[in-house]
């Protein structure tokens, strides 16, 4: 058996999405910007249909959807584009510490190269910020608040409707990275006061290298400065020939999510809970990371005390998961997201992210529970620290001999 539980990193493309895309490679291959012939018109028609499919998921007008190469680009256009367009009004941006690097890095860039002031709000033990924290951080200089909906590592959902409402009251633009929630958790851009929203095809069983950015056109009309200069495609906000097959695939993937919105997220969350309960009921000293209830349906992140995450992963190499350590160059750094929650380095290194998707089965979950429990027990048996802890020795009191 080979089990894929790394759906927060990327997902398998749904076969129905592949079917929808195929004709756009070999039959309808025109440039969607070609206005002078049917090849172009047909491609444009497919692109506009996909715009409707994506817009429908979030209650937007299709005209408010901008195609991108993915969420990294979408976040860059949103943050740097707003900074460019509204930088005269003010030079302060509010975000929070557990955002994806595709939000944190553009913000740091604006601070370092363009003198913006960035507030990185801290999070609580579950990884949440509150609208109150945002309110306290707002100044007359604030032009943008960027807070993600669901976290990719720990699954925690942020109170974006409350934050959006606050931003509306204060006339500040609100951007939210919804990669992990688009099509999985209900989103309504108007009810939630969202001005800009990022999503990505490959997180929703669509293709890689394509995404969408929602940019509000009314109440208020939001404009992004140009990050990609060229032929003026996508209302001037993102030039470049459109990836028609990719866009068709993203549209289809969005439609599938919308069609199954009432049942699929619940079914995935039930499997996620089965996994969590199956593991946590059989092992001691295991801890769930992220919010117990306010979390995405796909994510289960657990720390296994006295076991090193990387070793644990090697113990079940037929199950694809990811660990709480980021393999940056040579060093193994504990995840900045877990650190932000106050999880210690040891526990962060012992954490595993299991993330489920449309194609996850109950048999796979049951197999995973069995394999994980057995691997943790075996590794703990080999661990002198675990043995000492079992004997009631307080490890903090131990005088370790110098190396
Ligand atoms: C995957 C992901 C991204 C990056 O998306 P790409 O389309 O791969 O560039 C950004 N933010 C979050 C929350 C993600 O999960």
Tab-separated table of C-alpha atoms in Angstrom, residues 272-290 292 295 300-304 352 354 368-370 372-373 376-377 380:
chain	number	residue	atom	x	y	z
A	272	UNK	CA	-9.339	13.446	9.623
A	273	UNK	CA	-10.959	12.981	13.055
A	274	UNK	CA	-10.780	9.205	12.714
A	275	UNK	CA	-7.042	9.539	12.114
A	276	UNK	CA	-6.531	11.942	15.006
A	277	UNK	CA	-8.608	9.909	17.468
A	278	UNK	CA	-7.121	6.620	16.289
A	279	UNK	CA	-3.603	7.846	16.942
A	280	UNK	CA	-4.236	9.914	20.063
A	281	UNK	CA	-6.289	7.260	21.860
A	282	UNK	CA	-3.502	4.686	21.572
A	283	UNK	CA	-0.458	6.782	22.455
A	284	UNK	CA	0.539	8.880	25.437
A	285	UNK	CA	2.248	12.244	25.176
A	286	UNK	CA	0.949	13.163	21.756
A	287	UNK	CA	-0.360	16.660	21.123
A	288	UNK	CA	-2.585	18.118	18.437
A	289	UNK	CA	-1.157	21.296	16.918
A	290	UNK	CA	-3.511	24.053	15.805
A	292	UNK	CA	-9.117	21.803	18.037
A	295	UNK	CA	-9.485	24.193	11.509
A	300	UNK	CA	-4.142	16.953	11.221
A	301	UNK	CA	-0.822	18.010	12.760
A	302	UNK	CA	0.445	16.026	15.738
A	303	UNK	CA	3.570	16.184	17.913
A	304	UNK	CA	4.908	12.876	19.230
A	352	UNK	CA	4.022	15.349	11.614
A	354	UNK	CA	-1.056	14.509	7.860
A	368	UNK	CA	-1.882	4.889	8.669
A	369	UNK	CA	-3.083	4.723	12.261
A	370	UNK	CA	-1.649	1.228	12.616
A	372	UNK	CA	2.108	5.386	12.996
A	373	UNK	CA	1.257	3.851	16.357
A	376	UNK	CA	6.105	5.578	17.590
A	377	UNK	CA	6.100	2.666	20.045
A	380	UNK	CA	10.173	5.148	22.031
